Amino acid sequence: EAQVTQNPRYLITVTGKKLTVTCSQNMNHEYMSWYRQDPGLGLRQIYYSMNVEVTDKGDVPEGYKVSRKEKRNFPLILESPSPNQTSLYFCASSYAPGHNEQYFGPGTRLTVT
Amino acid sequence: GENVGLHLPTLSVQEGDNSIINCAYSNSASDYFIWYKQESGKGPQFIIDIRSNMDKRQGQRVTVLLNKTVKHLSLQIAATQPGDSAVYFCAENCIGSNYKLTFGKGTLLTVNP
């Protein structure tokens, strides 16, 4: 089944404790992206990747890192999480950069206390 | 996803009625306009897109209308069903903007049986 998977689905952590949210797609997509979703603010792009070893900042990259060592994986790293990073996070992929149809993962609910 | 529906414009319709969800966009240089649907607890899902040089496009039970004069986009859902209850996002794709999709805030559609 074609899908984007994220882990963990739910995470409660404390300020400053490094964490990684994994994202994997099995569709051989070139383009991958991370979004955060907050009430009243909609979906905002954090980072994106147009292919292996090619990543770039989105609209809200501060406090986040990403890597794209393999085509299928695009982990999101929070080196020192803070409470303002409490949010619902989505990973997405598409066949190519600029493709309108992005496939989204199920989301990761992160709470930073 | 959870609590995504807070702070959103809402539309409540009866099952079987037609629904019209509206979106105002800002970037007249966008190349495509897209509609996504997000059911509770899930990631957004692509519904339909329209190129900026078109004014209407039809899909299965959905029609998207684009009025570039007033920068307005709408999604019409025919014979709305309970399974259509979700948050609906419009998005813009400006190819020259690093292939980024810019999402609107969303509209919560509730279908009453």
Tab-separated table of C-alpha atoms in Angstrom:
chain	number	residue	atom	x	y	z
A	1	GLU	CA	0.000	0.000	0.000
A	2	ALA	CA	1.342	3.406	-1.014
A	3	GLN	CA	1.765	5.465	2.100
A	4	VAL	CA	3.690	7.936	4.211
A	5	THR	CA	4.426	6.746	7.738
A	6	GLN	CA	5.463	8.802	10.726
A	7	ASN	CA	6.708	7.777	14.136
A	8	PRO	CA	5.893	8.327	16.856
A	9	ARG	CA	2.251	9.319	16.498
A	10	TYR	CA	2.173	10.920	19.930
A	11	LEU	CA	5.030	12.259	22.002
A	12	ILE	CA	5.207	14.163	25.271
A	13	THR	CA	8.639	15.459	26.165
A	14	VAL	CA	10.388	18.103	28.240
A	15	THR	CA	12.106	21.284	27.190
A	16	GLY	CA	15.605	20.728	25.868
A	17	LYS	CA	15.467	16.982	25.331
A	18	LYS	CA	16.485	16.216	21.753
A	19	LEU	CA	13.997	14.248	19.711
A	20	THR	CA	13.557	12.905	16.200
A	21	VAL	CA	10.332	12.299	14.341
A	22	THR	CA	10.804	9.829	11.524
A	23	CYS	CA	9.080	9.963	8.150
A	24	SER	CA	9.201	7.332	5.450
A	25	GLN	CA	7.461	6.979	2.078
A	26	ASN	CA	7.304	3.899	-0.148
A	27	MET	CA	6.339	5.627	-3.407
A	28	ASN	CA	9.817	6.565	-4.633
A	29	HIS	CA	8.836	10.228	-4.417
A	30	GLU	CA	11.473	12.866	-5.015
A	31	TYR	CA	9.884	15.654	-2.980
A	32	MET	CA	9.300	15.506	0.758
A	33	SER	CA	8.207	18.176	3.206
A	34	TRP	CA	7.429	18.797	6.852
A	35	TYR	CA	4.523	20.947	8.054
A	36	ARG	CA	3.232	21.984	11.412
A	37	GLN	CA	-0.443	22.589	12.008
A	38	ASP	CA	-1.679	24.913	14.720
A	39	PRO	CA	-5.242	26.100	15.446
A	40	GLY	CA	-6.001	29.291	13.577
A	41	LEU	CA	-2.726	29.180	11.640
A	42	GLY	CA	-3.312	26.338	9.236
A	43	LEU	CA	-0.469	24.314	7.733
A	44	ARG	CA	2.931	25.951	7.657
A	45	GLN	CA	5.931	24.467	5.939
A	46	ILE	CA	9.007	23.843	8.082
A	47	TYR	CA	11.510	22.281	5.673
A	48	TYR	CA	11.396	20.577	2.338
A	49	SER	CA	13.619	18.378	0.209
A	50	MET	CA	13.625	18.171	-3.560
A	51	ASN	CA	15.800	15.071	-3.648
A	52	VAL	CA	18.461	13.154	-1.769
A	53	GLU	CA	20.919	15.484	-0.032
A	54	VAL	CA	18.911	18.549	-1.134
A	55	THR	CA	17.018	20.306	1.656
A	56	ASP	CA	15.840	23.870	2.165
A	57	LYS	CA	13.988	26.012	4.661
A	58	GLY	CA	10.278	26.583	4.521
A	59	ASP	CA	8.339	29.306	6.286
A	60	VAL	CA	9.039	28.329	9.914
A	61	PRO	CA	12.415	26.516	10.093
A	62	GLU	CA	13.719	27.947	13.380
A	63	GLY	CA	14.405	25.243	15.956
A	64	TYR	CA	14.255	22.370	13.471
A	65	LYS	CA	16.704	20.350	11.415
A	66	VAL	CA	16.187	17.766	8.705
A	67	SER	CA	18.267	15.374	6.655
A	68	ARG	CA	17.687	13.414	3.440
A	69	LYS	CA	20.310	10.716	3.193
A	70	GLU	CA	17.992	8.265	1.469
A	71	LYS	CA	15.133	8.934	-0.900
A	72	ARG	CA	12.501	7.290	1.267
A	73	ASN	CA	13.352	8.886	4.644
A	74	PHE	CA	13.090	12.485	5.823
A	75	PRO	CA	13.476	12.768	9.612
A	76	LEU	CA	12.636	15.938	11.523
A	77	ILE	CA	15.011	16.747	14.367
A	78	LEU	CA	14.352	19.050	17.298
A	79	GLU	CA	17.729	19.585	18.944
A	80	SER	CA	16.365	21.484	21.947
A	81	PRO	CA	12.562	21.461	21.950
A	82	SER	CA	10.688	24.346	23.504
A	83	PRO	CA	6.997	24.669	24.483
A	84	ASN	CA	6.249	26.796	21.388
A	85	GLN	CA	7.033	23.719	19.300
A	86	THR	CA	4.030	21.939	20.744
A	87	SER	CA	2.046	21.212	17.618
A	88	LEU	CA	0.694	18.642	15.182
A	89	TYR	CA	3.348	17.714	12.632
A	90	PHE	CA	2.802	16.261	9.177
A	91	CYS	CA	5.245	14.793	6.739
A	92	ALA	CA	4.261	14.824	3.064
A	93	SER	CA	5.709	13.602	-0.201
A	94	SER	CA	5.004	14.065	-3.877
A	95	TYR	CA	6.206	12.550	-7.117
A	96	ALA	CA	8.234	15.615	-8.015
A	97	PRO	CA	8.793	19.177	-6.826
A	98	GLY	CA	5.834	21.355	-7.738
A	99	HIS	CA	3.431	18.457	-8.018
A	100	ASN	CA	0.056	19.495	-6.640
A	101	GLU	CA	-0.866	16.151	-5.144
A	102	GLN	CA	1.059	15.666	-1.945
A	103	TYR	CA	0.588	12.548	0.142
A	104	PHE	CA	0.454	13.248	3.849
A	105	GLY	CA	1.358	11.040	6.762
A	106	PRO	CA	-1.047	10.503	9.689
A	107	GLY	CA	0.549	13.205	11.830
A	108	THR	CA	2.591	13.359	15.030
A	109	ARG	CA	1.134	15.128	18.038
A	110	LEU	CA	4.030	16.644	19.980
A	111	THR	CA	3.705	18.216	23.417
A	112	VAL	CA	6.713	19.965	24.967
A	113	THR	CA	6.390	20.801	28.656
B	1	GLY	CA	-6.779	16.303	13.081
B	2	GLU	CA	-7.754	16.882	16.677
B	3	ASN	CA	-8.772	20.472	17.470
B	4	VAL	CA	-7.830	21.579	13.977
B	5	GLY	CA	-11.440	22.690	13.591
B	6	LEU	CA	-11.183	25.325	16.286
B	7	HIS	CA	-11.065	28.962	15.141
B	8	LEU	CA	-12.166	28.003	11.638
B	9	PRO	CA	-15.024	29.263	9.493
B	10	THR	CA	-17.713	26.618	9.575
B	11	LEU	CA	-20.357	25.416	7.157
B	12	SER	CA	-23.180	23.170	8.247
B	13	VAL	CA	-25.349	21.433	5.635
B	14	GLN	CA	-27.971	18.748	5.493
B	15	GLU	CA	-27.147	15.400	3.959
B	16	GLY	CA	-28.047	15.432	0.290
B	17	ASP	CA	-27.698	19.196	-0.110
B	18	ASN	CA	-24.970	20.798	-2.182
B	19	SER	CA	-22.086	22.476	-0.347
B	20	ILE	CA	-20.042	25.448	-1.452
B	21	ILE	CA	-16.781	26.172	0.303
B	22	ASN	CA	-15.080	29.445	-0.495
B	23	CYS	CA	-11.491	30.605	-0.422
B	24	ALA	CA	-9.896	33.968	-1.104
B	25	TYR	CA	-6.313	33.848	-2.305
B	26	SER	CA	-3.690	36.549	-2.394
B	27	ASN	CA	-1.049	35.648	-4.954
B	28	SER	CA	-2.175	36.460	-8.482
B	29	ALA	CA	1.020	34.797	-9.758
B	30	SER	CA	0.014	31.332	-8.507
B	31	ASP	CA	0.052	28.686	-11.222
B	32	TYR	CA	-2.314	26.191	-9.646
B	33	PHE	CA	-4.983	26.175	-6.996
B	34	ILE	CA	-5.688	23.034	-5.055
B	35	TRP	CA	-8.246	21.695	-2.610
B	36	TYR	CA	-7.393	19.311	0.205
B	37	LYS	CA	-9.665	17.523	2.658
B	38	GLN	CA	-8.657	16.677	6.211
B	39	GLU	CA	-10.770	14.257	8.202
B	40	SER	CA	-10.519	14.175	11.962
B	41	GLY	CA	-7.321	12.467	13.112
B	42	LYS	CA	-5.848	12.163	9.617
B	43	GLY	CA	-3.512	14.016	7.336
B	44	PRO	CA	-4.794	16.198	4.491
B	45	GLN	CA	-5.817	14.420	1.309
B	46	PHE	CA	-5.735	15.851	-2.212
B	47	ILE	CA	-9.151	16.374	-3.819
B	48	ILE	CA	-8.757	18.357	-7.019
B	49	ASP	CA	-6.642	21.076	-8.601
B	50	ILE	CA	-7.160	23.725	-11.252
B	51	ARG	CA	-4.640	25.514	-13.401
B	52	SER	CA	-4.666	29.291	-13.245
B	53	ASN	CA	-5.686	29.611	-16.924
B	54	MET	CA	-8.921	27.691	-16.320
B	55	ASP	CA	-12.092	28.856	-14.605
B	56	LYS	CA	-13.806	25.547	-13.923
B	57	ARG	CA	-12.859	21.941	-13.406
B	58	GLN	CA	-15.066	19.017	-12.472
B	59	GLY	CA	-14.263	15.838	-10.633
B	60	GLN	CA	-16.321	13.126	-9.090
B	61	ARG	CA	-19.089	14.987	-7.204
B	62	VAL	CA	-16.855	18.048	-6.889
B	63	THR	CA	-16.428	21.161	-8.984
B	64	VAL	CA	-13.831	23.851	-8.489
B	65	LEU	CA	-14.459	27.367	-9.762
B	66	LEU	CA	-11.754	29.993	-10.119
B	67	ASN	CA	-12.485	33.696	-10.433
B	68	LYS	CA	-9.191	35.468	-10.999
B	69	THR	CA	-10.818	38.900	-11.210
B	70	VAL	CA	-11.698	38.820	-7.525
B	71	LYS	CA	-9.102	36.216	-6.490
B	72	HIS	CA	-11.716	33.761	-5.385
B	73	LEU	CA	-11.771	29.981	-5.429
B	74	SER	CA	-14.673	27.736	-4.530
B	75	LEU	CA	-15.277	24.030	-4.083
B	76	GLN	CA	-18.737	22.724	-4.766
B	77	ILE	CA	-19.686	19.306	-3.421
B	78	ALA	CA	-22.814	17.761	-4.871
B	79	ALA	CA	-25.183	15.649	-2.770
B	80	THR	CA	-23.117	16.069	0.373
B	81	GLN	CA	-22.706	12.937	2.465
B	82	PRO	CA	-21.748	12.437	6.132
B	83	GLY	CA	-18.354	11.192	4.939
B	84	ASP	CA	-17.718	14.646	3.505
B	85	SER	CA	-17.536	16.105	7.028
B	86	ALA	CA	-13.989	17.416	7.324
B	87	VAL	CA	-11.821	20.507	7.223
B	88	TYR	CA	-11.239	21.730	3.661
B	89	PHE	CA	-8.129	23.675	2.738
B	90	CYS	CA	-7.418	25.617	-0.382
B	91	ALA	CA	-3.772	25.872	-1.424
B	92	GLU	CA	-1.789	27.802	-3.993
B	93	ASN	CA	1.164	26.545	-5.974
B	94	CYS	CA	3.483	29.120	-7.439
B	95	ILE	CA	6.040	27.189	-9.486
B	96	GLY	CA	8.562	29.990	-9.205
B	97	SER	CA	8.344	29.969	-5.412
B	98	ASN	CA	10.539	26.925	-4.768
B	99	TYR	CA	7.618	24.597	-5.507
B	100	LYS	CA	5.961	25.449	-2.219
B	101	LEU	CA	2.279	24.912	-1.568
B	102	THR	CA	0.781	27.707	0.509
B	103	PHE	CA	-2.256	26.551	2.440
B	104	GLY	CA	-5.226	28.596	3.562
B	105	LYS	CA	-6.628	28.418	7.088
B	106	GLY	CA	-9.383	25.924	6.229
B	107	THR	CA	-13.158	25.618	6.525
B	108	LEU	CA	-14.919	23.069	8.705
B	109	LEU	CA	-17.777	21.324	6.902
B	110	THR	CA	-20.310	19.498	9.037
B	111	VAL	CA	-22.922	17.327	7.355
B	112	ASN	CA	-26.061	16.688	9.361
B	113	PRO	CA	-27.848	13.388	8.695
